[in-house]
Coordinates of C-alpha atoms and ligand atoms in Angstrom, one line a residue:
M1 CA 98.8 84.5 130.8
W2 CA 100.8 87.5 132.1
G3 CA 98.8 88.3 135.3
G4 CA 101.4 87.3 137.9
R5 CA 102.8 90.8 138.7
F6 CA 99.4 92.6 138.4
E7 CA 96.9 93.5 141.2
G8 CA 94.0 94.6 139.1
G9 CA 92.9 93.5 135.7
P10 CA 92.8 95.6 132.5
S11 CA 89.9 98.1 132.1
A12 CA 87.3 97.6 129.4
I13 CA 89.1 100.2 127.2
M14 CA 92.5 98.4 127.7
R15 CA 91.0 95.1 126.7
E16 CA 89.4 96.6 123.6
I17 CA 92.4 98.6 122.4
N18 CA 94.7 95.7 123.1
A19 CA 92.8 92.9 121.3
S20 CA 94.1 91.9 118.0
I21 CA 92.2 88.6 117.8
P22 CA 89.5 90.2 115.5
F23 CA 92.1 90.5 112.7
D24 CA 95.0 88.3 113.6
K25 CA 92.9 85.2 113.7
A26 CA 93.6 85.3 110.0
L27 CA 97.0 83.9 111.0
W28 CA 95.7 80.8 112.7
R29 CA 97.1 78.2 110.2
Q30 CA 100.5 79.8 110.4
D31 CA 100.4 80.0 114.2
I32 CA 99.6 76.3 114.5
A33 CA 102.3 75.3 111.9
A34 CA 105.0 77.4 113.6
S35 CA 104.0 76.1 117.1
K36 CA 104.2 72.5 115.8
A37 CA 107.7 73.2 114.3
H38 CA 108.8 74.7 117.6
V39 CA 107.6 71.9 119.8
A40 CA 109.0 69.2 117.6
M41 CA 112.4 71.0 117.9
L42 CA 112.0 71.3 121.7
G43 CA 111.4 67.6 121.8
R44 CA 114.4 66.7 119.6
Q45 CA 116.6 69.0 121.7
A46 CA 115.4 67.4 124.9
I47 CA 114.2 70.8 126.1
V48 CA 110.8 69.1 126.7
S49 CA 110.3 65.4 127.0
P50 CA 109.4 63.5 123.8
E51 CA 106.1 62.5 125.4
D52 CA 105.2 66.1 126.2
A53 CA 106.2 67.2 122.7
E54 CA 104.0 64.5 121.2
L55 CA 101.1 65.4 123.5
I56 CA 101.4 69.2 122.6
A57 CA 101.7 68.5 118.9
S58 CA 98.5 66.3 118.8
G59 CA 96.7 68.9 121.0
L60 CA 97.6 71.6 118.5
D61 CA 96.1 69.4 115.7
R62 CA 92.9 69.2 117.7
V63 CA 92.8 73.0 118.1
A64 CA 93.4 73.4 114.4
A65 CA 90.5 71.0 113.7
E66 CA 88.2 73.0 115.9
Y67 CA 89.2 76.2 114.1
E68 CA 88.6 74.6 110.8
T69 CA 85.1 73.5 111.6
S70 CA 83.9 76.2 114.0
G71 CA 86.2 79.2 113.3
V72 CA 88.5 81.0 115.8
P73 CA 86.7 82.2 118.9
E74 CA 87.1 85.9 119.6
N75 CA 87.7 86.5 123.3
W76 CA 89.3 89.9 123.9
D77 CA 90.8 88.7 127.2
L78 CA 93.0 86.3 125.3
E79 CA 94.2 89.3 123.2
D80 CA 95.5 87.6 120.1
I81 CA 95.7 84.4 118.1
H82 CA 98.8 83.2 120.0
M83 CA 97.2 83.3 123.4
T84 CA 93.9 82.1 122.1
T85 CA 95.5 78.9 120.7
E86 CA 97.7 78.4 123.8
S87 CA 94.7 78.8 126.1
R88 CA 92.5 76.3 124.1
L89 CA 95.5 73.9 124.1
A90 CA 95.6 74.1 127.9
E91 CA 91.9 73.4 128.1
L92 CA 92.4 70.3 125.9
I93 CA 95.6 68.8 127.3
G94 CA 96.1 70.4 130.7
P95 CA 99.2 72.1 132.2
V96 CA 101.7 70.4 129.9
A97 CA 100.5 73.0 127.3
G98 CA 102.5 75.6 129.3
R99 CA 105.8 73.9 128.1
L100 CA 105.1 75.1 124.5
H101 CA 106.1 78.6 125.3
T102 CA 109.6 77.6 126.3
G103 CA 112.4 79.5 124.5
R104 CA 109.9 81.6 122.5
S105 CA 108.0 84.8 122.8
R106 CA 104.9 86.2 121.1
N107 CA 107.4 88.7 119.5
D108 CA 109.1 86.0 117.5
Q109 CA 105.9 84.1 117.2
V110 CA 104.0 86.9 115.5
A111 CA 107.1 87.8 113.3
T112 CA 107.2 84.1 112.1
D113 CA 103.4 83.7 111.6
F114 CA 103.1 86.9 109.7
R115 CA 106.0 86.1 107.4
L116 CA 104.4 82.8 106.6
W117 CA 101.1 84.5 105.9
V118 CA 102.8 87.1 103.6
R119 CA 104.7 84.4 101.9
D120 CA 101.4 82.8 100.9
A121 CA 100.1 86.2 99.8
L122 CA 103.2 86.6 97.5
D123 CA 102.6 83.2 96.0
E124 CA 98.9 84.0 95.5
A125 CA 99.8 87.2 93.7
D126 CA 102.2 85.4 91.5
A127 CA 99.7 82.8 90.5
G128 CA 97.1 85.4 89.8
L129 CA 99.5 87.5 87.7
K130 CA 100.5 84.4 85.7
A131 CA 96.8 83.8 84.8
L132 CA 96.6 87.4 83.7
Q133 CA 99.6 87.0 81.5
V134 CA 98.2 83.9 79.9
A135 CA 95.0 85.9 79.1
L136 CA 97.1 88.8 77.7
V137 CA 99.3 86.7 75.5
T138 CA 96.2 84.7 74.2
R139 CA 94.3 87.8 73.2
A140 CA 97.5 89.5 71.9
G141 CA 98.2 86.5 69.7
E142 CA 94.6 86.7 68.3
H143 CA 95.1 90.4 67.5
A144 CA 98.8 90.7 66.4
D145 CA 97.4 92.2 63.1
S146 CA 94.4 94.2 64.4
I147 CA 95.1 97.9 63.9
M148 CA 94.1 100.5 66.4
P149 CA 95.2 104.1 67.0
G150 CA 98.2 104.4 69.3
F151 CA 98.0 107.4 71.6
T152 CA 100.2 109.9 73.3
H153 CA 98.4 112.6 75.4
L154 CA 95.3 110.5 74.5
Q155 CA 95.6 112.1 71.0
T156 CA 96.0 109.8 68.0
A157 CA 99.7 109.4 67.5
Q158 CA 100.6 106.5 65.3
P159 CA 98.8 103.3 64.3
V160 CA 99.7 100.3 66.5
T161 CA 98.4 96.8 66.8
L162 CA 96.0 95.7 69.5
G163 CA 98.3 92.8 70.2
H164 CA 101.2 95.2 70.8
H165 CA 99.0 97.3 73.1
L166 CA 98.0 94.2 75.2
M167 CA 101.6 92.9 75.3
A168 CA 102.6 96.2 77.0
Y169 CA 100.5 95.0 80.0
Y170 CA 102.1 91.6 79.8
E171 CA 105.5 93.3 80.3
M172 CA 104.1 95.2 83.4
A173 CA 102.8 92.0 84.8
A174 CA 106.2 90.3 84.3
R175 CA 107.9 93.1 86.2
D176 CA 105.3 92.8 89.0
R177 CA 106.0 89.1 89.2
S178 CA 109.7 89.7 89.5
R179 CA 109.1 92.2 92.3
F180 CA 107.1 89.7 94.2
A181 CA 109.8 87.0 93.5
D182 CA 112.5 89.4 94.8
A183 CA 110.5 90.1 97.9
R184 CA 110.0 86.4 98.5
V185 CA 113.8 85.7 98.4
R186 CA 114.5 88.5 100.8
M187 CA 111.8 87.6 103.3
N188 CA 112.3 83.9 103.5
R189 CA 114.4 83.8 106.7
S190 CA 113.0 82.5 110.0
P191 CA 112.8 84.9 113.0
R192 CA 111.8 82.0 115.1
G193 CA 114.2 81.7 118.1
A194 CA 114.8 85.4 118.5
A195 CA 112.5 85.0 121.4
A196 CA 111.4 88.3 123.0
L197 CA 114.4 90.3 121.5
A198 CA 117.7 89.0 122.8
G199 CA 117.6 85.3 121.9
T200 CA 117.3 82.5 124.5
G201 CA 119.5 80.5 126.8
F202 CA 117.7 77.2 125.9
P203 CA 119.6 75.0 123.5
I204 CA 117.2 75.6 120.6
D205 CA 118.0 74.7 117.0
R206 CA 116.9 77.6 114.9
A207 CA 118.1 76.0 111.6
A208 CA 115.7 73.1 112.3
T209 CA 112.6 75.2 112.8
A210 CA 113.5 77.4 109.9
A211 CA 113.8 74.3 107.6
A212 CA 110.5 72.8 109.0
L213 CA 108.7 76.0 108.0
G214 CA 110.2 76.2 104.5
F215 CA 112.5 79.1 105.3
D216 CA 116.0 79.3 103.7
G217 CA 117.6 79.6 107.2
P218 CA 117.4 81.6 110.4
T219 CA 117.6 85.4 110.5
A220 CA 121.0 86.8 111.8
N221 CA 120.1 89.3 114.5
S222 CA 117.5 88.7 117.2
L223 CA 116.7 92.5 117.6
D224 CA 116.1 92.9 113.9
S225 CA 114.2 89.6 113.8
V226 CA 111.4 90.8 116.1
S227 CA 111.3 94.4 114.8
D228 CA 111.6 93.9 111.1
R229 CA 108.4 94.4 109.0
D230 CA 110.3 95.0 105.8
F231 CA 108.7 91.8 104.4
A232 CA 105.2 93.2 104.8
L233 CA 106.3 96.6 103.3
D234 CA 108.0 94.8 100.4
Y235 CA 104.8 93.0 99.7
L236 CA 102.8 96.2 99.9
M237 CA 105.2 98.1 97.7
A238 CA 105.0 95.3 95.0
A239 CA 101.2 95.1 95.5
S240 CA 100.9 98.9 95.1
Q241 CA 102.9 98.9 91.9
C242 CA 100.9 96.0 90.6
A243 CA 97.6 97.7 91.5
L244 CA 98.8 100.8 89.8
H245 CA 99.3 98.8 86.6
L246 CA 95.9 97.1 86.9
S247 CA 94.3 100.5 87.4
R248 CA 95.9 101.7 84.1
L249 CA 94.6 98.7 82.3
A250 CA 91.2 99.2 83.9
E251 CA 91.2 102.8 82.7
E252 CA 91.9 101.7 79.1
F253 CA 88.8 99.4 79.2
I254 CA 86.7 102.2 80.7
I255 CA 87.7 104.6 77.9
W256 CA 87.4 102.0 75.2
A257 CA 83.9 101.0 76.4
S258 CA 82.6 104.5 76.3
Q259 CA 80.3 105.1 73.3
P260 CA 82.4 107.7 71.4
F261 CA 85.3 105.2 71.4
G262 CA 83.3 102.0 71.1
F263 CA 86.5 99.9 70.9
V264 CA 85.2 97.1 73.1
R265 CA 82.1 95.4 74.3
L266 CA 82.7 94.4 78.0
P267 CA 81.5 91.1 79.1
D268 CA 78.1 91.2 80.8
S269 CA 79.6 89.2 83.6
L270 CA 81.8 92.0 84.6
S271 CA 79.4 95.0 84.0
T272 CA 76.3 96.3 85.8
G273 CA 73.2 98.2 84.7
S274 CA 71.6 101.4 85.9
S275 CA 68.4 101.4 87.9
I276 CA 67.1 104.4 86.0
M277 CA 68.7 104.4 82.6
P278 CA 67.7 101.1 80.9
Q279 CA 70.3 101.5 78.1
K280 CA 73.3 101.7 80.4
K281 CA 76.0 99.0 80.8
N282 CA 78.6 100.3 83.2
P283 CA 82.2 99.2 83.5
D284 CA 81.9 99.0 87.3
A285 CA 84.5 96.2 87.8
A286 CA 87.1 98.2 85.9
E287 CA 86.1 101.3 87.9
L288 CA 86.5 99.5 91.2
V289 CA 89.9 98.1 90.1
R290 CA 90.9 101.7 89.4
G291 CA 89.5 102.7 92.8
H292 CA 90.9 99.8 94.8
A293 CA 94.4 100.8 93.6
G294 CA 94.0 103.9 95.8
R295 CA 93.1 101.7 98.8
I296 CA 96.0 99.4 98.3
I297 CA 98.4 102.3 98.1
G298 CA 96.8 103.6 101.2
C299 CA 97.6 100.4 103.0
L300 CA 101.2 100.8 102.1
T301 CA 101.2 104.3 103.4
A302 CA 99.5 103.2 106.6
L303 CA 102.2 100.6 107.4
M304 CA 105.1 102.9 106.5
I305 CA 103.8 105.5 108.8
T306 CA 103.2 102.9 111.6
M307 CA 106.8 101.7 111.3
K308 CA 108.6 105.0 110.9
G309 CA 110.5 106.1 114.0
L310 CA 109.9 102.9 116.0
P311 CA 112.9 102.2 118.2
L312 CA 114.2 98.6 118.5
A313 CA 112.9 96.1 119.2
Y314 CA 109.2 95.3 119.3
S315 CA 106.6 98.0 120.0
K316 CA 102.9 97.4 120.2
D317 CA 102.3 99.8 117.4
M318 CA 103.5 96.9 115.2
Q319 CA 100.3 95.0 116.0
D320 CA 98.7 97.3 113.5
D321 CA 100.7 95.7 110.7
K322 CA 98.2 93.1 109.9
P323 CA 95.0 95.0 108.9
P324 CA 96.6 96.9 106.0
V325 CA 98.4 93.8 104.6
V326 CA 95.3 91.6 104.9
E327 CA 93.2 94.2 103.3
A328 CA 95.6 94.9 100.5
A329 CA 96.0 91.2 99.8
G330 CA 92.3 90.6 99.5
L331 CA 91.8 93.6 97.2
L332 CA 94.7 92.7 95.0
T333 CA 93.5 89.1 94.5
L334 CA 90.1 90.5 93.5
C335 CA 91.6 93.1 91.1
V336 CA 93.9 90.7 89.4
A337 CA 91.0 88.2 88.9
A338 CA 88.7 91.0 87.6
M339 CA 91.2 92.2 85.0
T340 CA 92.0 88.6 84.0
G341 CA 88.3 88.0 83.4
M342 CA 88.0 91.3 81.4
V343 CA 90.9 90.5 79.2
E344 CA 89.6 87.0 78.5
A345 CA 86.0 87.8 77.7
T346 CA 86.0 91.3 76.2
T347 CA 84.9 91.6 72.6
F348 CA 87.3 93.8 70.7
R349 CA 85.6 95.8 68.0
T350 CA 88.4 95.7 65.6
D351 CA 86.4 97.4 62.8
R352 CA 85.9 100.4 65.1
M353 CA 89.5 100.5 66.1
R354 CA 90.7 100.2 62.5
A355 CA 88.4 103.1 61.5
A356 CA 89.6 105.2 64.4
A357 CA 93.2 104.6 63.3
E358 CA 92.3 106.3 60.0
L359 CA 91.2 109.4 61.8
G360 CA 93.6 111.9 63.2
Y361 CA 96.3 111.5 60.5
A362 CA 98.0 108.6 62.3
P363 CA 100.3 107.8 59.3
A364 CA 101.7 111.4 59.2
T365 CA 105.1 110.2 60.6
D366 CA 105.2 107.7 57.8
L367 CA 105.0 110.5 55.2
A368 CA 107.8 112.4 57.0
D369 CA 109.9 109.1 57.2
W370 CA 109.2 108.5 53.5
L371 CA 110.5 112.0 52.6
V372 CA 113.7 111.3 54.6
R373 CA 114.2 107.9 53.1
Q374 CA 113.2 108.4 49.5
A375 CA 114.0 112.1 49.0
G376 CA 116.9 112.5 51.3
I377 CA 115.3 115.4 53.1
P378 CA 116.4 116.1 56.7
F379 CA 113.7 114.9 59.2
R380 CA 113.0 118.4 60.6
E381 CA 112.2 119.7 57.1
A382 CA 110.2 116.6 56.3
H383 CA 108.2 117.2 59.5
H384 CA 107.4 120.7 58.3
I385 CA 106.3 119.5 54.8
T386 CA 104.1 116.8 56.3
G387 CA 102.5 119.4 58.5
A388 CA 101.5 121.3 55.4
A389 CA 100.0 118.1 53.9
V390 CA 98.0 117.4 57.1
K391 CA 96.7 120.9 57.1
L392 CA 95.5 120.6 53.5
A393 CA 93.9 117.2 54.1
E394 CA 92.2 118.5 57.2
S395 CA 90.8 121.5 55.3
R396 CA 89.2 119.0 52.8
G397 CA 88.1 116.5 55.5
A398 CA 90.2 113.9 53.8
A399 CA 92.8 111.3 54.9
L400 CA 96.4 111.9 53.8
D401 CA 96.3 109.1 51.2
Q402 CA 93.1 110.7 49.7
L403 CA 95.2 113.8 48.6
S404 CA 96.0 113.6 44.8
I405 CA 99.6 113.4 43.7
D406 CA 99.3 116.9 42.2
D407 CA 98.2 118.2 45.6
L408 CA 101.1 116.6 47.3
K409 CA 103.6 117.7 44.6
A410 CA 102.3 121.3 45.1
I411 CA 103.4 121.0 48.7
D412 CA 106.8 119.6 47.8
A413 CA 107.9 118.7 44.3
R414 CA 110.1 115.8 45.5
I415 CA 107.0 113.7 46.4
D416 CA 106.1 111.1 43.8
D417 CA 103.3 108.5 43.7
R418 CA 105.4 105.8 45.4
V419 CA 104.5 107.7 48.6
Y420 CA 101.0 106.1 48.7
A421 CA 102.4 102.7 49.6
A422 CA 103.6 104.3 52.9
L423 CA 100.5 106.1 53.8
S424 CA 98.1 103.3 54.7
V425 CA 97.7 102.3 58.4
E426 CA 98.7 98.8 57.4
A427 CA 102.0 100.0 55.9
S428 CA 102.6 102.2 58.9
V429 CA 102.4 99.4 61.4
A430 CA 104.2 96.9 59.0
A431 CA 107.1 99.4 58.8
R432 CA 107.8 99.4 62.6
V433 CA 110.0 96.4 62.7
S434 CA 112.6 97.7 65.2
H435 CA 113.1 95.5 68.2
G436 CA 110.0 95.8 70.4
G437 CA 108.1 97.7 67.7
T438 CA 104.5 97.3 66.7
A439 CA 104.9 95.5 63.4
P440 CA 102.7 92.3 63.5
G441 CA 105.8 90.1 63.0
E442 CA 107.5 91.7 66.0
V443 CA 104.4 91.3 68.1
R444 CA 104.1 87.6 67.1
K445 CA 107.8 87.1 68.0
R446 CA 107.3 88.5 71.5
V447 CA 104.0 86.6 72.0
A448 CA 105.9 83.4 71.1
E449 CA 108.7 84.2 73.6
A450 CA 106.1 85.0 76.3
R451 CA 104.1 81.8 75.6
G452 CA 107.4 79.9 76.0
A453 CA 108.2 81.7 79.3
L454 CA 104.7 80.8 80.6
G455 CA 105.1 77.2 79.6
L456 CA 102.3 77.4 77.0
G457 CA 104.3 76.2 74.0
Ligands
LIG1 N1 99.4 90.5 119.1 C1 100.7 90.9 119.1 C2 101.1 91.6 117.7 O1 100.4 91.3 116.8 C3 101.7 89.8 119.4 C4 102.9 90.3 120.0 C5 102.7 90.8 121.4 N2 103.9 91.0 122.1 C6 104.0 91.7 123.2 N3 105.1 91.8 123.7 N4 102.9 92.2 123.7 O2 102.0 92.3 117.6

């Protein structure tokens, strides 16, 4: 396709290093759609005759049908998906196929195709995350009252509700969706018509091809259009952040499923066994989600490093943009689906969670708060008095509310027996009614809002 000025052909090494068809064949649907939009515009603008435009469009449909049934052939001599399609088109309809490449270049072609592909990936991520949110609000609604220990430093801190804990991940997923939505708005401009780098002298209609491909309009600068891969980086940044959240959720399930915790029974469908230890049920899906986050972040790093320092406009380095994005998208889809399945089908052992919340003096803050409220003691002093009570309880292997009133009065005379009402884990969570707090009523309120936002009613 470009052999006119060459004497010899490329070496075997050149052909191999140059060929992107093994991975950019993933873009075939977008390549056909963009070519059809282009040739329709060429026909309307009388840049090619209406008959030729018609012939090319129906030829492209035939190529697409072949790809659909037999896959995209991989011929390194044809380098990439753009030349593969054009060459097959020429075989099917003859030399008129050569008119398709009027007023365009592979540089604006690949920029367009890849944007369309990434746009689909953004939409897929959004749909997956929405399903995850549905699973989270459903389980959170079931467990708005289920008490578990809340942790800081992975040390028992204060009792919380399981519903509250799950809704924390709903909020993360909401931010992830908004990041993907932002990226979509920013990327939805058509580079088609920038041609190689400088635009074209043919009277093309960029607004028409943009509209035909669902873009909000054409990009503004032809050099930027063919050299910009921000849309791919935006996607990878949002995907990395999302994968990071998923890996945190995965880690919670891994910890909760371990025998000393025993907070959950993971679904058999998302666990595996050991070939040597018959008793084992391993949280492999969660561990792989945790691991895949590393690979997804690696994909972001790879493309950032590819793009850094590239002068305007197109450089062949940019051909390496596709593998990391395609890899990350495949991994992200899997990870979102795995965590959705895990949230949906895990058995929460609320008895074990409730019992664990009793350990570790989780209501200690409630004793301190009671001293502040009922006895007018400054919080720092109340903190100190509470510390003494915890120490005494610990020496007896008892919970705080198992200390007698005489024991408590011996620590501070201002304590009276109304204090016991504040010391249960139920009272502790029920007290935390501040906006966004863990009280069951607050959790139910947020679950209801979230269900509304998801259209669940
Ligand atoms: N396969 C190329 C890529 O993915 C298409 C653009 C080639 N452009 C060029 N001037 N060689 O980047």
